[in-house]
GROMACS .gro file of C-alpha atoms in nm:
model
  179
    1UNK     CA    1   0.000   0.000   0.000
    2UNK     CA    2   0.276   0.286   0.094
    3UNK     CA    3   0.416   0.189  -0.248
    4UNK     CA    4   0.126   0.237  -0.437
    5UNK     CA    5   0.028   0.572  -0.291
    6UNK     CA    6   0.432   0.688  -0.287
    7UNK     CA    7   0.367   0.632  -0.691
    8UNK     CA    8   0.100   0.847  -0.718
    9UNK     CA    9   0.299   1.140  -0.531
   10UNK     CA   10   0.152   1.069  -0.196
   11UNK     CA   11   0.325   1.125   0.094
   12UNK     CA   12   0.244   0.850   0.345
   13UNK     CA   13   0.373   0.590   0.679
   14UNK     CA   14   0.299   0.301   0.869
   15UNK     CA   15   0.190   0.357   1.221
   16UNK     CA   16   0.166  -0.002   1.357
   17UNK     CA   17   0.092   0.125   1.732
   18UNK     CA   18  -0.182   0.354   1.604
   19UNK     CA   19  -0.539   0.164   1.709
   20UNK     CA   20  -0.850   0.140   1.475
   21UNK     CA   21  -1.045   0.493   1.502
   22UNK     CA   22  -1.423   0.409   1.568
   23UNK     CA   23  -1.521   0.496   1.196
   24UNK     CA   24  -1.335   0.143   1.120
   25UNK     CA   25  -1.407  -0.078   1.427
   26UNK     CA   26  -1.754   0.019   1.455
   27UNK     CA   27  -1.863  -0.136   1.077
   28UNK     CA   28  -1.668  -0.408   1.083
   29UNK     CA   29  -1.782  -0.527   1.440
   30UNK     CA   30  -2.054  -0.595   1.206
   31UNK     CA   31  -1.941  -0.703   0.907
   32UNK     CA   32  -1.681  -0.946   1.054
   33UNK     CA   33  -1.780  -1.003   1.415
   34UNK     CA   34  -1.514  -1.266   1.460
   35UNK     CA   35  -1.230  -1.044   1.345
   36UNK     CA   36  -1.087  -1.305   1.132
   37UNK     CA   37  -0.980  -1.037   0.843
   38UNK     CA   38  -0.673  -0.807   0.830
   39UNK     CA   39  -0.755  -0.503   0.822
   40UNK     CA   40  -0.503  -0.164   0.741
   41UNK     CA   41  -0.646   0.141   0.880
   42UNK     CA   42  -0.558   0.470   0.605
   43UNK     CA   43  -0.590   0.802   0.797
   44UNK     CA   44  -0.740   1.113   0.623
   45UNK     CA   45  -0.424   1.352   0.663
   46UNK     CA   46  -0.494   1.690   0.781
   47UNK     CA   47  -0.549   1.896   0.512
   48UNK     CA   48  -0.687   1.724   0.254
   49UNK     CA   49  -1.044   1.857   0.093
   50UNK     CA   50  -1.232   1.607  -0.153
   51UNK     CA   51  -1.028   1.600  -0.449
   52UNK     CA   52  -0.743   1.519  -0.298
   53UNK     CA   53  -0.944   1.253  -0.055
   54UNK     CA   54  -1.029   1.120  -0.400
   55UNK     CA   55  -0.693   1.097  -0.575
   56UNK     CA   56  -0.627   0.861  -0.258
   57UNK     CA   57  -0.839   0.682  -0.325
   58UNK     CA   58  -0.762   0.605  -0.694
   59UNK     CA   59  -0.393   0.542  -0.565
   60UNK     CA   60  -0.505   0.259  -0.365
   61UNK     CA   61  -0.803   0.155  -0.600
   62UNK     CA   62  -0.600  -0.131  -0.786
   63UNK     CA   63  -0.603  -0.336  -0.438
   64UNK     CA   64  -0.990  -0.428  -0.557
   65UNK     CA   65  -0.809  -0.682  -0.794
   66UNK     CA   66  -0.600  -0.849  -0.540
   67UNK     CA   67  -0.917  -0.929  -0.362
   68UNK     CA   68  -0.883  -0.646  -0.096
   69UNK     CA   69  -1.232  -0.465   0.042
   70UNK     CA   70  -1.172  -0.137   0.066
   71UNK     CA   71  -1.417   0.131   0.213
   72UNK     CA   72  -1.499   0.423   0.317
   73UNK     CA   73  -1.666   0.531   0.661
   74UNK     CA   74  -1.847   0.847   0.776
   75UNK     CA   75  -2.165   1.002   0.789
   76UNK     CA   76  -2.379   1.143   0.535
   77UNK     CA   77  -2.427   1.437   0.749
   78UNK     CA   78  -2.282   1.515   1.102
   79UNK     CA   79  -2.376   1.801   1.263
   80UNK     CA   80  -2.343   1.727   1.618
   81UNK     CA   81  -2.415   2.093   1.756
   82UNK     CA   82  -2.747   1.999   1.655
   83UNK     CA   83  -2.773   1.625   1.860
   84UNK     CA   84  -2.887   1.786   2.189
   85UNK     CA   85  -3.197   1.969   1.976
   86UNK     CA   86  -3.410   1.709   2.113
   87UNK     CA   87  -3.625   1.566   1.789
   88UNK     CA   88  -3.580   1.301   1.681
   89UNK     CA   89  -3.786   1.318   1.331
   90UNK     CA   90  -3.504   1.315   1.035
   91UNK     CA   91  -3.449   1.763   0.994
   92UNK     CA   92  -3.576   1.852   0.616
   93UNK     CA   93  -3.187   1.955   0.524
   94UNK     CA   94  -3.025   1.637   0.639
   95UNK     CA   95  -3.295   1.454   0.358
   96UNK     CA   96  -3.240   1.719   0.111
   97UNK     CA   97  -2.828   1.709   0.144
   98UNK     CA   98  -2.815   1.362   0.113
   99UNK     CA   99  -3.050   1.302  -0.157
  100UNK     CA  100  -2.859   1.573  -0.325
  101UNK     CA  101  -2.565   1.331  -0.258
  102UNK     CA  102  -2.743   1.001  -0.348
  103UNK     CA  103  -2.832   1.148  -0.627
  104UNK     CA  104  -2.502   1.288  -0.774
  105UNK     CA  105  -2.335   0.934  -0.666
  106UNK     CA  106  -2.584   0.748  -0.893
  107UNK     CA  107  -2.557   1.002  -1.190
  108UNK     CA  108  -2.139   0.971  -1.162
  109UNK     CA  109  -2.158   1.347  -1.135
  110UNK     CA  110  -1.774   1.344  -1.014
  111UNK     CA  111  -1.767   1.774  -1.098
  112UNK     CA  112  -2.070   1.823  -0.853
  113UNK     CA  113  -1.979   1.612  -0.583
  114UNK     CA  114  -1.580   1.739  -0.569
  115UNK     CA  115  -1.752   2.075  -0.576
  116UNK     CA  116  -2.056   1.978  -0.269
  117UNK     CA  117  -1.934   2.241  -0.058
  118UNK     CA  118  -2.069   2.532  -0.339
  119UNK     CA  119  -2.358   2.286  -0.510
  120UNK     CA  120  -2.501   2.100  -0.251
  121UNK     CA  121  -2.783   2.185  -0.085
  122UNK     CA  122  -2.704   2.284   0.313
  123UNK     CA  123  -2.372   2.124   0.266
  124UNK     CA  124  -2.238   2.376   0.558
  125UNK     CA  125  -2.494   2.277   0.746
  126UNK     CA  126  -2.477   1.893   0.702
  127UNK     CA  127  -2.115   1.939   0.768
  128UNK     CA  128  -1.933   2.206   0.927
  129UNK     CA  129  -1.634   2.025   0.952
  130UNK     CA  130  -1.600   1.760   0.667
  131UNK     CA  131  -1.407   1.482   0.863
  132UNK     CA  132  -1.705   1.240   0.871
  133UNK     CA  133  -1.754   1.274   0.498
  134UNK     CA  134  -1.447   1.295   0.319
  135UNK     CA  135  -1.393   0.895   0.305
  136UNK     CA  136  -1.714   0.937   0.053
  137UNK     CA  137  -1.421   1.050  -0.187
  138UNK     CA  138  -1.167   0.787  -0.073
  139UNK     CA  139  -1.441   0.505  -0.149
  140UNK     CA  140  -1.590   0.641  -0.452
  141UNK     CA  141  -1.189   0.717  -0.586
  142UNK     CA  142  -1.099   0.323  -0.513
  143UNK     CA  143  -1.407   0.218  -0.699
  144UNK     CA  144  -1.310   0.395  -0.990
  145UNK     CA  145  -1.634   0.591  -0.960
  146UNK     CA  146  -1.701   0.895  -1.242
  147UNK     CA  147  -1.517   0.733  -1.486
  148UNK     CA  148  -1.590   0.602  -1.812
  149UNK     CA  149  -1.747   0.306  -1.746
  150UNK     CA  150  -2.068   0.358  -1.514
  151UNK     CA  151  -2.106   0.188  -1.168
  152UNK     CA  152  -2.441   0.040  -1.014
  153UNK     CA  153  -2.517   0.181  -0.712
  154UNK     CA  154  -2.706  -0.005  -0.452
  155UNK     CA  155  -2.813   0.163  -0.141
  156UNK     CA  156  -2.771  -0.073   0.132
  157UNK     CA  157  -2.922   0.145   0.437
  158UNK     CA  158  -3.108   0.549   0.442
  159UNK     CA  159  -3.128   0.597   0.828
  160UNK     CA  160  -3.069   0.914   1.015
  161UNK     CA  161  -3.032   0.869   1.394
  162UNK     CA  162  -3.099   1.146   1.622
  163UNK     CA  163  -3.267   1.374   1.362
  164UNK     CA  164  -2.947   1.554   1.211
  165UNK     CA  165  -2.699   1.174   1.151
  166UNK     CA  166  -2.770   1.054   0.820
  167UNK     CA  167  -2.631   0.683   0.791
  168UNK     CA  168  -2.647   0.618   0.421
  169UNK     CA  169  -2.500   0.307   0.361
  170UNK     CA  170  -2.438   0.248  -0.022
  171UNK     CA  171  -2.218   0.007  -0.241
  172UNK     CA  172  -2.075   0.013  -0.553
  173UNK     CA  173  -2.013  -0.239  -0.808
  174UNK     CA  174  -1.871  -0.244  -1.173
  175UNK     CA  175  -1.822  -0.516  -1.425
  176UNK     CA  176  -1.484  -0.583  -1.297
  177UNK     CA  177  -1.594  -0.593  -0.915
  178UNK     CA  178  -1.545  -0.901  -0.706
  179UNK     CA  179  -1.801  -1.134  -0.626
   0.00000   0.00000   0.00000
């Protein structure tokens, strides 16, 4: 992996002592509840907006065909200055932002998405900080996503939790994919 993202100009090192963050542990206490995969844990660095996000993502894309899972975990939206609001019905700008998001993921609209922060709708809002939502960009730069040849999207999961966390779960999947 540090080779492959050293080749595409990325600056990068193994931290063996660093422990899984919760946006790793937390879906694949699910996925794998025995633990019986390895698992390499790539850190956002500081810094880094969605384009870039997505360019490491490409760099580490061509693990798909050795059979390696690789994803990407946030939140839709994450505003947590609003958890404390106390309702608990889904807030109309968490559905609009992430259909907005759904949406452009499913058209392969790589020019809106990069740009979310201008296009979307309540994109400030949904994020005032963008840590929770940048591994979109990792995932959908691995997958190849926006390219020539199209992706299916399947949405696995729409939740929001608390009325502002938006759990979208989605997957995608191209000719070459794995089973």
């Amino acid at each position: 992996m540090l080779g492959q993202l050293q080749q595409a100009g990325i600056v990068a090192q193994a931290d063996a002592q660093r422990p899984l963050d919760h946006g790793a542990w937390v879906p694949l206490m699910h996925l794998y509840p025995q633990a019986d995969v390895p698992v390499v844990q790539v850190a956002l660095p500081v810094g880094y907006g969605p384009k870039e996000v997505f360019a490491l993502g490409q760099a580490l894309g061509g693990l798909r065909s050795e059979g390696v899972l690789v994803m990407g975990t946030g939140s839709m939206t994450h505003n947590l200055g609003e958890f404390f609001g106390g309702g608990r019905e889904p807030s109309p700008y968490v559905l609009e932002f992430s259909r907005w998001v759904e949406s452009a993921v499913t058209r392969g609209d790589r020019v809106a998405l990069l740009n979310y922060r201008e296009l979307a709708p309540h994109a400030q809002r949904a994020h005032p900080s963008e840590d929770h939502f940048l591994p979109v960009f990792f995932a959908l730069g691995a997958a190849g996503w926006g390219g020539e040849v199209p992706l299916q999207t399947d949405y696995i999961s729409r939740e929001v939790m608390y009325s502002m966390l938006a759990m979208d779960a989605f997957a995608l999947s191209g000719p070459e994919s794995l089973p």
